[in-house]
Short mmCIF file of C-alpha atoms and ligand atoms in Angstrom, two decimals:
data_model
loop_
_atom_site.label_atom_id
_atom_site.label_comp_id
_atom_site.label_asym_id
_atom_site.label_seq_id
_atom_site.Cartn_x
_atom_site.Cartn_y
_atom_site.Cartn_z
CA MET H 27 15.15 -73.82 -46.98
CA ILE H 28 17.34 -76.42 -45.40
CA VAL H 29 15.95 -78.40 -42.49
CA LEU H 30 18.37 -80.41 -40.37
CA GLU H 31 16.88 -83.40 -38.65
CA ASN H 32 17.49 -83.57 -34.95
CA ASN H 33 18.66 -87.17 -35.03
CA GLY H 34 21.99 -87.18 -33.21
CA LYS H 35 24.09 -87.56 -36.38
CA PRO H 36 27.08 -85.21 -36.80
CA LEU H 37 25.94 -81.83 -38.16
CA GLY H 38 27.93 -82.14 -41.42
CA LEU H 39 26.20 -85.43 -42.15
CA ARG H 40 22.76 -83.99 -41.37
CA LEU H 41 23.45 -81.13 -43.77
CA TYR H 42 24.56 -83.59 -46.45
CA ASP H 43 21.39 -85.69 -45.87
CA ALA H 44 19.12 -82.63 -46.05
CA ILE H 45 20.64 -81.40 -49.32
CA THR H 46 20.73 -84.78 -51.07
CA GLU H 47 17.09 -85.32 -50.10
CA ALA H 48 16.16 -81.91 -51.51
CA ILE H 49 18.00 -82.61 -54.76
CA LEU H 50 16.71 -86.16 -55.25
CA SER H 51 13.13 -85.11 -54.54
CA GLY H 52 13.36 -82.28 -57.05
CA ARG H 53 12.83 -79.56 -54.50
CA TYR H 54 16.19 -78.18 -55.59
CA ALA H 55 16.28 -78.01 -59.39
CA ALA H 56 19.34 -78.40 -61.61
CA GLU H 57 21.37 -75.17 -61.72
CA ASP H 58 19.86 -73.86 -58.46
CA ARG H 59 22.51 -72.07 -56.50
CA LEU H 60 23.11 -73.37 -53.00
CA PRO H 61 23.81 -70.95 -50.15
CA SER H 62 27.49 -70.41 -49.38
CA THR H 63 28.99 -72.41 -46.53
CA ARG H 64 29.47 -69.11 -44.67
CA GLU H 65 25.73 -68.31 -44.92
CA LEU H 66 24.76 -71.83 -43.91
CA SER H 67 27.00 -71.95 -40.89
CA ALA H 68 25.58 -68.64 -39.67
CA ARG H 69 21.95 -69.63 -40.32
CA LEU H 70 22.03 -73.16 -38.98
CA GLY H 71 24.50 -72.60 -36.19
CA ILE H 72 26.97 -75.19 -37.48
CA SER H 73 30.73 -74.80 -38.00
CA ARG H 74 32.23 -73.82 -41.37
CA ASN H 75 34.23 -77.06 -41.25
CA SER H 76 31.05 -79.15 -41.03
CA ALA H 77 29.44 -77.20 -43.88
CA ASN H 78 32.60 -77.50 -46.04
CA ALA H 79 32.83 -81.23 -45.39
CA ALA H 80 29.18 -81.69 -46.49
CA TYR H 81 29.75 -79.65 -49.67
CA GLU H 82 32.94 -81.52 -50.54
CA ARG H 83 31.12 -84.82 -50.25
CA LEU H 84 28.18 -83.54 -52.36
CA GLU H 85 30.64 -82.45 -55.05
CA ALA H 86 32.58 -85.74 -54.92
CA GLU H 87 29.34 -87.72 -55.37
CA GLY H 88 28.17 -85.56 -58.28
CA TYR H 89 25.20 -83.84 -56.62
CA VAL H 90 26.64 -80.35 -57.06
CA THR H 91 29.16 -78.56 -59.20
CA VAL H 92 31.38 -75.78 -57.97
CA LYS H 93 31.94 -72.86 -60.31
CA ALA H 94 34.96 -70.78 -59.42
CA ALA H 95 34.04 -67.33 -58.14
CA SER H 96 30.29 -67.87 -58.60
CA GLY H 97 29.29 -70.60 -56.13
CA THR H 98 27.92 -74.12 -55.74
CA PHE H 99 25.10 -75.29 -58.04
CA VAL H 100 22.83 -78.33 -58.19
CA ALA H 101 24.18 -80.66 -60.90
CA ARG H 102 22.06 -81.90 -63.80
CA GLY H 103 20.56 -85.40 -63.70
CA ALA H 104 20.63 -85.84 -59.91
CA ARG H 105 16.86 -85.86 -59.49
CA LEU H 106 15.07 -89.09 -58.67
CA THR H 107 12.22 -89.13 -61.21
CA GLY H 108 9.01 -91.15 -61.01
CA ASN H 109 9.50 -91.94 -57.35
CA ARG H 110 9.29 -88.62 -55.64
CA MET H 111 10.49 -88.88 -52.07
CA ARG H 112 7.88 -88.05 -49.48
CA PRO H 113 8.61 -84.68 -47.97
CA ARG H 114 9.47 -84.70 -44.32
CA LYS H 115 6.78 -83.75 -41.83
CA GLU H 116 8.29 -80.34 -41.06
CA GLU H 117 8.26 -79.52 -44.74
CA ARG H 118 4.62 -80.46 -45.09
CA ILE H 119 3.81 -78.08 -42.29
CA GLY H 120 5.77 -75.29 -43.92
CA PHE H 121 9.28 -74.49 -44.99
CA GLY H 122 11.68 -73.13 -42.49
CA VAL H 123 15.01 -73.73 -40.91
CA LYS H 124 14.53 -76.00 -37.93
CA ARG H 125 16.28 -74.15 -35.21
CA HIS H 126 19.07 -75.68 -33.23
CA ASP H 127 19.20 -72.95 -30.69
CA VAL H 128 15.66 -73.70 -29.58
CA ILE H 129 15.30 -74.76 -25.93
CA ASP H 130 13.50 -78.08 -26.16
CA PHE H 131 11.49 -79.16 -23.11
CA LYS H 132 10.95 -82.67 -24.52
CA SER H 133 10.31 -85.03 -21.64
CA GLY H 134 11.86 -88.37 -20.83
CA LEU H 135 15.34 -87.67 -22.15
CA PRO H 136 18.29 -88.26 -19.83
CA ASP H 137 21.28 -85.97 -20.24
CA GLY H 138 23.41 -87.58 -22.95
CA HIS H 139 26.43 -85.49 -21.91
CA LEU H 140 26.51 -87.25 -18.57
CA PHE H 141 26.38 -90.84 -19.80
CA PRO H 142 29.27 -92.65 -18.00
CA VAL H 143 31.23 -93.27 -21.20
CA GLU H 144 34.54 -94.28 -19.60
CA ARG H 145 33.03 -96.66 -17.10
CA TRP H 146 30.71 -98.21 -19.67
CA SER H 147 33.58 -98.71 -22.18
CA ARG H 148 35.66 -100.43 -19.51
CA THR H 149 32.74 -102.67 -18.57
CA VAL H 150 32.10 -103.67 -22.19
CA ALA H 151 35.83 -104.26 -22.79
CA SER H 152 36.08 -106.50 -19.77
CA VAL H 153 32.93 -108.45 -20.72
CA LEU H 154 34.28 -108.97 -24.22
CA LYS H 155 37.63 -110.17 -22.93
CA SER H 156 36.07 -112.76 -20.65
CA ALA H 157 33.31 -113.84 -23.08
CA THR H 158 33.21 -117.49 -24.16
CA PRO H 159 32.47 -118.56 -27.76
CA SER H 160 28.85 -119.31 -26.82
CA ASP H 161 28.40 -115.69 -25.68
CA PHE H 162 28.79 -114.79 -29.36
CA GLY H 163 26.05 -117.19 -30.41
CA TYR H 164 22.27 -117.23 -29.87
CA GLY H 165 20.61 -116.89 -26.49
CA TRP H 166 17.20 -117.50 -24.87
CA PRO H 167 14.19 -115.19 -25.26
CA GLU H 168 13.96 -114.36 -21.54
CA GLY H 169 17.50 -112.92 -21.54
CA ARG H 170 20.80 -113.72 -19.88
CA ILE H 171 20.54 -115.13 -16.39
CA GLU H 172 23.34 -112.78 -15.24
CA LEU H 173 21.21 -109.75 -16.15
CA ARG H 174 17.97 -111.20 -14.80
CA GLU H 175 19.67 -111.94 -11.49
CA ALA H 176 21.10 -108.44 -11.30
CA ILE H 177 17.70 -106.90 -12.12
CA SER H 178 15.73 -108.99 -9.63
CA ALA H 179 18.20 -108.21 -6.82
CA TYR H 180 18.05 -104.50 -7.70
CA LEU H 181 14.23 -104.43 -7.87
CA ASN H 182 13.66 -106.34 -4.64
CA ARG H 183 16.04 -104.00 -2.85
CA PHE H 184 15.01 -100.65 -4.32
CA ARG H 185 11.51 -101.09 -5.75
CA SER H 186 9.94 -103.35 -3.13
CA THR H 187 9.05 -105.97 -5.71
CA ARG H 188 8.82 -109.67 -4.91
CA CYS H 189 10.48 -111.58 -7.72
CA THR H 190 13.29 -113.92 -8.69
CA ALA H 191 15.39 -114.02 -11.85
CA GLU H 192 12.95 -116.67 -13.15
CA ASP H 193 10.15 -114.08 -13.27
CA ILE H 194 12.08 -111.66 -15.49
CA LEU H 195 11.95 -111.25 -19.25
CA VAL H 196 14.38 -108.79 -20.82
CA THR H 197 12.77 -106.74 -23.61
CA ALA H 198 13.63 -104.12 -26.23
CA GLY H 199 12.26 -101.19 -24.24
CA THR H 200 8.99 -100.63 -22.40
CA THR H 201 7.50 -100.20 -25.82
CA GLN H 202 8.09 -103.86 -26.61
CA ALA H 203 7.16 -104.97 -23.09
CA VAL H 204 3.72 -103.31 -23.31
CA GLY H 205 3.26 -104.91 -26.75
CA ILE H 206 4.07 -108.35 -25.32
CA ALA H 207 1.71 -107.79 -22.39
CA GLY H 208 -1.03 -106.75 -24.83
CA ARG H 209 -0.38 -109.74 -27.06
CA ILE H 210 -0.66 -112.30 -24.28
CA LEU H 211 -3.54 -110.71 -22.36
CA LEU H 212 -5.89 -109.27 -24.97
CA SER H 213 -8.25 -111.51 -26.86
CA GLU H 214 -11.38 -111.10 -28.94
CA ARG H 215 -13.46 -112.08 -25.97
CA ARG H 216 -11.59 -109.78 -23.62
CA SER H 217 -10.35 -106.76 -25.51
CA VAL H 218 -10.95 -103.80 -23.19
CA ALA H 219 -7.75 -102.18 -21.92
CA PHE H 220 -8.25 -99.51 -19.27
CA VAL H 221 -5.65 -96.81 -19.60
CA GLU H 222 -4.92 -93.64 -17.71
CA ASP H 223 -6.02 -90.39 -19.27
CA PRO H 224 -3.92 -88.49 -20.13
CA LEU H 225 -1.30 -91.04 -21.18
CA THR H 226 1.54 -91.27 -23.65
CA SER H 227 -0.02 -91.86 -27.05
CA ASP H 228 2.50 -94.65 -27.82
CA ILE H 229 0.93 -96.89 -25.20
CA LYS H 230 -2.53 -96.39 -26.65
CA SER H 231 -1.25 -97.18 -30.16
CA ILE H 232 0.58 -100.30 -28.99
CA LEU H 233 -2.45 -101.69 -27.15
CA SER H 234 -4.74 -100.93 -30.10
CA HIS H 235 -2.26 -102.61 -32.43
CA GLU H 236 -2.45 -105.73 -30.26
CA GLY H 237 -6.23 -105.84 -30.67
CA GLY H 238 -7.12 -103.86 -27.55
CA ARG H 239 -9.87 -101.30 -27.11
CA PRO H 240 -8.30 -98.61 -24.91
CA HIS H 241 -10.81 -97.08 -22.54
CA PRO H 242 -9.72 -93.91 -20.69
CA LEU H 243 -9.85 -93.60 -16.91
CA ARG H 244 -9.49 -89.99 -15.84
CA VAL H 245 -6.46 -89.22 -13.69
CA ASP H 246 -6.62 -86.80 -10.74
CA THR H 247 -3.89 -85.74 -8.33
CA GLU H 248 -3.69 -89.33 -7.05
CA GLY H 249 -3.69 -91.18 -10.37
CA ILE H 250 -6.73 -93.19 -11.44
CA ASP H 251 -9.48 -93.88 -8.95
CA PRO H 252 -10.37 -97.59 -8.95
CA ALA H 253 -13.68 -96.74 -7.25
CA ALA H 254 -14.68 -94.80 -10.37
CA ILE H 255 -14.07 -97.69 -12.80
CA PRO H 256 -17.32 -98.09 -14.74
CA ASP H 257 -19.36 -101.26 -14.70
CA GLY H 258 -19.38 -103.15 -17.96
CA PRO H 259 -17.31 -105.82 -19.66
CA ALA H 260 -14.30 -106.81 -17.54
CA PRO H 261 -11.06 -105.52 -19.01
CA ALA H 262 -8.12 -107.73 -19.92
CA LEU H 263 -5.74 -105.26 -18.34
CA VAL H 264 -5.41 -101.92 -16.58
CA TYR H 265 -2.31 -99.93 -17.57
CA VAL H 266 -0.99 -97.54 -14.87
CA THR H 267 2.10 -95.47 -14.05
CA PRO H 268 1.44 -95.32 -10.29
CA SER H 269 4.75 -93.94 -9.03
CA HIS H 270 4.85 -90.94 -11.37
CA GLN H 271 1.91 -90.78 -13.70
CA TYR H 272 2.88 -89.91 -17.27
CA PRO H 273 2.43 -87.11 -18.03
CA THR H 274 0.69 -85.46 -15.04
CA GLY H 275 3.25 -86.66 -12.47
CA SER H 276 0.71 -87.68 -9.83
CA SER H 277 1.40 -90.67 -7.60
CA MET H 278 -1.05 -93.23 -6.27
CA PRO H 279 -1.52 -93.52 -2.52
CA ILE H 280 -1.52 -96.98 -0.96
CA GLN H 281 -5.34 -96.97 -0.59
CA ARG H 282 -5.83 -96.67 -4.35
CA LYS H 283 -3.13 -99.23 -5.06
CA LEU H 284 -4.87 -101.72 -2.79
CA ALA H 285 -8.25 -100.89 -4.32
CA LEU H 286 -6.76 -101.50 -7.77
CA VAL H 287 -5.36 -104.87 -6.67
CA ARG H 288 -8.81 -105.81 -5.30
CA TYR H 289 -10.44 -104.70 -8.54
CA ALA H 290 -7.97 -106.83 -10.54
CA ALA H 291 -8.71 -109.85 -8.39
CA SER H 292 -12.47 -109.48 -8.65
CA SER H 293 -12.55 -108.74 -12.39
CA GLY H 294 -9.82 -111.22 -13.27
CA CYS H 295 -7.70 -108.65 -15.11
CA VAL H 296 -3.98 -107.95 -14.93
CA ILE H 297 -2.41 -104.66 -13.81
CA ILE H 298 0.36 -103.40 -16.07
CA GLU H 299 2.60 -101.30 -13.83
CA ASP H 300 4.88 -99.08 -15.92
CA ASP H 301 7.55 -97.88 -13.47
CA TYR H 302 9.52 -95.86 -16.00
CA ASP H 303 11.28 -93.17 -13.93
CA SER H 304 10.76 -93.76 -10.22
CA GLU H 305 14.50 -94.08 -9.56
CA PHE H 306 14.48 -90.31 -9.57
CA ARG H 307 12.43 -89.35 -6.55
CA TYR H 308 13.43 -86.14 -4.80
CA ASP H 309 11.22 -85.49 -1.81
CA GLY H 310 11.19 -88.61 0.30
CA PRO H 311 11.82 -92.33 -0.10
CA PRO H 312 10.88 -94.19 -3.31
CA LEU H 313 7.24 -95.23 -3.51
CA PRO H 314 6.70 -99.00 -3.24
CA SER H 315 5.57 -100.83 -6.35
CA ILE H 316 2.13 -102.40 -6.80
CA GLN H 317 3.87 -105.61 -7.85
CA GLY H 318 5.11 -106.09 -4.29
CA LEU H 319 1.50 -106.01 -3.07
CA ASP H 320 0.30 -108.80 -5.34
CA PRO H 321 2.86 -110.40 -7.71
CA GLU H 322 0.15 -112.71 -9.11
CA ARG H 323 -1.96 -109.85 -10.47
CA VAL H 324 0.74 -107.50 -11.80
CA VAL H 325 3.03 -107.33 -14.81
CA TYR H 326 5.72 -104.88 -13.70
CA ILE H 327 7.78 -103.06 -16.36
CA GLY H 328 11.00 -101.13 -15.74
CA THR H 329 13.40 -99.57 -18.23
CA PHE H 330 17.03 -98.47 -18.61
CA SER H 331 15.90 -95.67 -20.95
CA LYS H 332 15.77 -93.01 -18.22
CA THR H 333 18.47 -94.23 -15.85
CA LEU H 334 21.07 -94.84 -18.59
CA SER H 335 19.93 -94.11 -22.12
CA PRO H 336 17.00 -94.90 -24.44
CA ALA H 337 19.63 -95.91 -27.01
CA PHE H 338 20.08 -99.27 -25.24
CA ARG H 339 16.49 -100.22 -26.01
CA THR H 340 16.53 -102.36 -22.90
CA ALA H 341 13.74 -102.83 -20.40
CA TYR H 342 12.35 -105.75 -18.43
CA MET H 343 9.06 -107.32 -17.38
CA VAL H 344 8.41 -109.05 -14.09
CA LEU H 345 5.70 -111.59 -14.84
CA PRO H 346 3.50 -113.84 -12.73
CA PRO H 347 4.79 -117.39 -13.38
CA ARG H 348 1.59 -118.39 -15.25
CA LEU H 349 2.26 -115.73 -17.93
CA MET H 350 5.97 -116.40 -18.46
CA LYS H 351 5.60 -119.13 -21.09
CA SER H 352 3.41 -117.08 -23.42
CA ALA H 353 5.48 -113.91 -22.88
CA ARG H 354 8.66 -115.84 -23.70
CA GLU H 355 7.05 -117.14 -26.91
CA ALA H 356 5.92 -113.65 -27.90
CA LYS H 357 9.46 -112.30 -27.38
CA TRP H 358 10.90 -115.14 -29.44
CA LEU H 359 8.53 -114.38 -32.30
CA LEU H 360 9.40 -110.69 -32.19
CA ASP H 361 13.20 -110.77 -32.20
CA LEU H 362 14.53 -113.95 -30.53
CA HIS H 363 16.20 -112.05 -27.70
CA ASN H 364 17.97 -108.82 -26.75
CA PRO H 365 21.64 -108.48 -27.85
CA LEU H 366 23.75 -110.70 -25.61
CA ILE H 367 26.90 -108.63 -25.14
CA ASP H 368 24.82 -105.61 -24.08
CA GLN H 369 23.01 -107.80 -21.58
CA LEU H 370 26.26 -109.11 -20.10
CA ALA H 371 27.69 -105.61 -19.89
CA LEU H 372 24.55 -104.27 -18.18
CA ALA H 373 24.64 -107.16 -15.72
CA ALA H 374 28.27 -106.40 -14.80
CA PHE H 375 27.51 -102.68 -14.62
CA ILE H 376 24.72 -103.30 -12.11
CA ARG H 377 26.56 -106.01 -10.14
CA GLU H 378 29.67 -103.88 -9.69
CA GLY H 379 27.63 -100.98 -8.27
CA HIS H 380 28.20 -98.55 -11.18
CA TYR H 381 24.49 -98.46 -12.00
CA ALA H 382 23.44 -97.45 -8.48
CA ARG H 383 26.24 -94.84 -8.36
CA HIS H 384 25.22 -93.41 -11.74
CA ILE H 385 21.59 -93.16 -10.61
CA ALA H 386 22.64 -91.40 -7.40
CA ARG H 387 24.72 -88.92 -9.40
CA MET H 388 21.95 -88.24 -11.90
CA ARG H 389 19.43 -87.84 -9.10
CA ARG H 390 21.53 -84.97 -7.72
CA VAL H 391 21.80 -83.37 -11.17
CA TYR H 392 18.08 -83.68 -11.95
CA ARG H 393 17.08 -82.53 -8.47
CA ALA H 394 19.09 -79.33 -9.00
CA ARG H 395 17.50 -78.80 -12.44
CA ARG H 396 14.05 -79.43 -11.06
CA GLY H 397 14.78 -76.85 -8.35
CA VAL H 398 15.78 -74.26 -10.95
CA LEU H 399 12.69 -75.01 -13.05
CA VAL H 400 10.27 -74.76 -10.14
CA SER H 401 11.81 -71.62 -8.64
CA THR H 402 12.11 -69.85 -11.99
CA ILE H 403 8.47 -70.57 -12.84
CA SER H 404 7.30 -69.27 -9.45
CA GLU H 405 9.53 -66.19 -9.51
CA ARG H 406 8.83 -65.19 -13.10
CA ALA H 407 5.08 -65.84 -12.77
CA ALA H 408 4.92 -63.79 -9.56
CA ALA H 409 6.91 -60.97 -11.18
CA ARG H 410 4.38 -60.75 -14.01
CA GLY H 411 1.33 -61.30 -11.84
CA ILE H 412 0.15 -64.50 -13.51
CA SER H 413 -0.88 -67.71 -11.83
CA ALA H 414 1.04 -70.91 -12.41
CA GLU H 415 0.61 -74.30 -10.79
CA ILE H 416 3.18 -77.07 -10.75
CA LEU H 417 2.13 -80.72 -10.74
CA GLY H 418 4.16 -83.88 -10.34
CA GLY H 419 7.52 -82.25 -9.68
CA ASP H 420 8.57 -84.63 -6.92
CA ALA H 421 9.98 -87.32 -9.20
CA GLY H 422 11.28 -88.10 -12.68
CA MET H 423 12.66 -85.76 -15.29
CA HIS H 424 9.57 -83.76 -16.14
CA LEU H 425 6.78 -81.89 -14.44
CA VAL H 426 3.56 -80.26 -15.53
CA ALA H 427 3.05 -76.50 -15.39
CA ARG H 428 -0.55 -75.26 -15.47
CA PHE H 429 -1.33 -71.72 -16.49
CA PRO H 430 -5.06 -71.27 -15.85
CA GLY H 431 -6.68 -69.23 -18.62
CA THR H 432 -3.99 -69.89 -21.24
CA ARG H 433 -4.65 -72.27 -24.12
CA PHE H 434 -1.63 -73.90 -25.71
CA THR H 435 -3.03 -74.17 -29.21
CA LYS H 436 -0.99 -74.99 -32.32
CA THR H 437 -0.62 -71.27 -32.99
CA ALA H 438 0.62 -70.71 -29.47
CA LEU H 439 3.16 -73.53 -29.74
CA SER H 440 4.48 -72.19 -32.97
CA ALA H 441 4.77 -68.67 -31.49
CA LEU H 442 6.72 -70.16 -28.59
CA GLU H 443 8.98 -72.03 -31.00
CA THR H 444 9.65 -68.83 -32.93
CA ALA H 445 10.55 -67.18 -29.65
CA GLY H 446 13.06 -69.93 -28.98
CA THR H 447 11.42 -72.65 -26.92
CA ARG H 448 9.71 -75.90 -27.84
CA VAL H 449 7.04 -77.12 -25.44
CA TYR H 450 4.56 -79.97 -25.32
CA PRO H 451 0.95 -79.57 -24.18
CA VAL H 452 -0.61 -82.21 -21.93
CA SER H 453 -3.75 -82.02 -24.10
CA ALA H 454 -1.90 -83.86 -26.89
CA HIS H 455 -1.91 -86.93 -24.63
CA SER H 456 -5.52 -86.78 -23.57
CA LEU H 457 -8.29 -88.93 -25.01
CA ILE H 458 -10.83 -86.57 -23.48
CA PRO H 459 -11.41 -83.58 -25.81
CA ARG H 460 -10.44 -80.10 -24.60
CA ALA H 461 -8.92 -81.38 -21.36
CA TRP H 462 -5.58 -80.06 -20.12
CA GLU H 463 -5.31 -77.29 -22.72
CA ASP H 464 -3.75 -74.95 -20.16
CA SER H 465 -0.94 -77.32 -19.17
CA LEU H 466 2.55 -78.01 -20.47
CA ILE H 467 4.80 -81.02 -19.92
CA LEU H 468 8.22 -79.60 -19.18
CA GLY H 469 11.05 -82.13 -19.48
CA TYR H 470 14.24 -80.90 -17.85
CA GLY H 471 16.51 -83.98 -17.89
CA SER H 472 18.57 -82.90 -20.87
CA LEU H 473 18.57 -79.11 -20.35
CA SER H 474 21.20 -77.09 -18.52
CA GLU H 475 20.12 -74.83 -15.66
CA GLU H 476 20.82 -71.83 -17.87
CA GLU H 477 18.61 -73.20 -20.65
CA ILE H 478 15.85 -73.91 -18.16
CA ARG H 479 15.92 -70.30 -16.91
CA LYS H 480 15.86 -68.86 -20.44
CA GLY H 481 13.14 -71.24 -21.60
CA VAL H 482 10.89 -70.46 -18.64
CA GLU H 483 11.35 -66.73 -19.21
CA ILE H 484 10.05 -67.18 -22.77
CA ILE H 485 7.08 -69.28 -21.66
CA ILE H 486 6.08 -66.89 -18.88
CA SER H 487 6.45 -63.93 -21.18
CA PHE H 488 4.09 -65.64 -23.63
CA VAL H 489 1.53 -66.50 -20.95
CA SER H 490 1.63 -62.96 -19.67
CA SER H 491 1.15 -61.49 -23.18
CA GLN H 492 -1.87 -63.82 -23.57
CA ALA H 493 -3.31 -62.67 -20.27
CA ALA H 494 -2.76 -59.01 -21.18
CA SER H 495 -4.44 -59.34 -24.57
CA ALA H 496 -7.36 -61.27 -23.06
CA ARG H 497 -8.15 -58.45 -20.63
CA PRO H 498 -9.96 -56.00 -22.95
CA ARG H 499 -12.76 -58.27 -24.19
CA GLY H 500 -13.11 -58.94 -27.90
CA THR H 501 -9.65 -57.73 -28.88
CA LYS H 502 -7.36 -59.88 -30.97
CA ARG H 503 -4.81 -62.00 -29.15
CA ASP H 504 -1.18 -61.11 -29.54
CA HIS H 505 1.17 -64.05 -29.89
CA SER H 506 4.36 -62.00 -29.90
CA ILE H 507 6.77 -62.79 -27.15
CA SER H 508 9.53 -60.65 -25.77
CA ARG H 509 12.80 -62.46 -25.15
C1 PLP L 7 5.13 -93.68 -19.78
C2 PLP L 7 6.43 -94.16 -20.35
N1 PLP L 7 6.83 -95.39 -20.07
C3 PLP L 7 8.00 -95.86 -20.54
C4 PLP L 7 8.82 -95.09 -21.32
C5 PLP L 7 10.12 -95.67 -21.78
O1 PLP L 7 9.98 -96.33 -22.97
P1 PLP L 7 11.17 -97.24 -23.49
O2 PLP L 7 11.61 -98.13 -22.37
O3 PLP L 7 10.55 -98.01 -24.63
O4 PLP L 7 12.26 -96.34 -23.94
C6 PLP L 7 8.42 -93.81 -21.67
C7 PLP L 7 9.28 -92.98 -22.53
O5 PLP L 7 9.25 -91.79 -22.56
C8 PLP L 7 7.19 -93.33 -21.15
O6 PLP L 7 6.78 -92.09 -21.43
#
């Protein structure tokens, strides 16, 4: 079976990669016949031209031989012996063609079709034309002043922060920013890191990697409750996503934010405020940041991954002045600084108003998609008589759908994938066992309205088949789904 990785490369190249990997690893033996390009294009949903281009390259490089009128065969001597390549994860789980037509509700992905390509190219071209020789040299770890000024002006205006350009450190994504925060705040003496539960598993891994001991604080419909923080050793930090908790989507009311600030002051810890997608808020004005309440106690992190594209790997930290020196050193040790031309282009993009306009445009698009998702879930669930609850739909590019009584086990997920939709259970992000098993994170940023409708129909059909088979007690559950 041929598995194409979903990695954004052109399809022909992915096919070429998949086949060379199979040949080198010995999974395809010499003289094995490869499927015809016609078969492949039908099975994988790629064009004949892409399949032909991949086969021509494989033949030119000696991986395959073409025998007139009988087909394409794996050539002799193309196997990598003694150093067998590790099979890809999908293959370890089981062979199968990874479907391209699957509707993927992965969260956190902006719509790549709507990236402002023309405007961005013009901005980069103009930055390059006016760049001085030193712009092509090395820079400082904290980032270009032009970008830090643009970010601080933007944040103070739209996110109610209180900062200047001097407080900003430009980083390679939130991922790196959380790592830097962990590195400068965690120590052997103070290693507890309170984290929300559920939370994205990356954050937990990053904090553990930096020597932290993540300790879960259960999230309810208003985020974490500072009043419920257990007594015990004071933490070095508390990581929160107060404007739109990831993944549950809850937001913290002002009372809890203030209680958290008081807790930080009394315990001497720092609040890490991850404000990853609050630009997209649909029902009311943006929620103010915690940083604006107490800049001395908060490390605020924002990212361009949702508003523009995760491909930029650009985010920023707003740090209390006392932490800037050590954060700057940590950034220097990691990678010196973010790429300079990208920083200058982003600064111009923000300064000239294109960033705010792009966000406003995307907010309209995502609001419409959110509307379709919410209404289709309610309508389809009502039509089939099942109960569904939606959480956290007022902001961002994902929401949580709860289907009381349904368990999204591995078997269930694979049945849903077979039926044509890929979904992600909240339980995968929870440190607390067996919590959130009835809930799915549904990302809608990169799906069309049509895909959202179709995907929801599949999910609801599955939930309803589960409910039907659960009714007569003791009978076996049916994972088949009607399309
Ligand atoms: C909670 C949270 N914060 C931040 C991010 C963004 O990470 P980055 O800026 O490294 O792309 C994500 C990505 O999905 C996320 O889930």
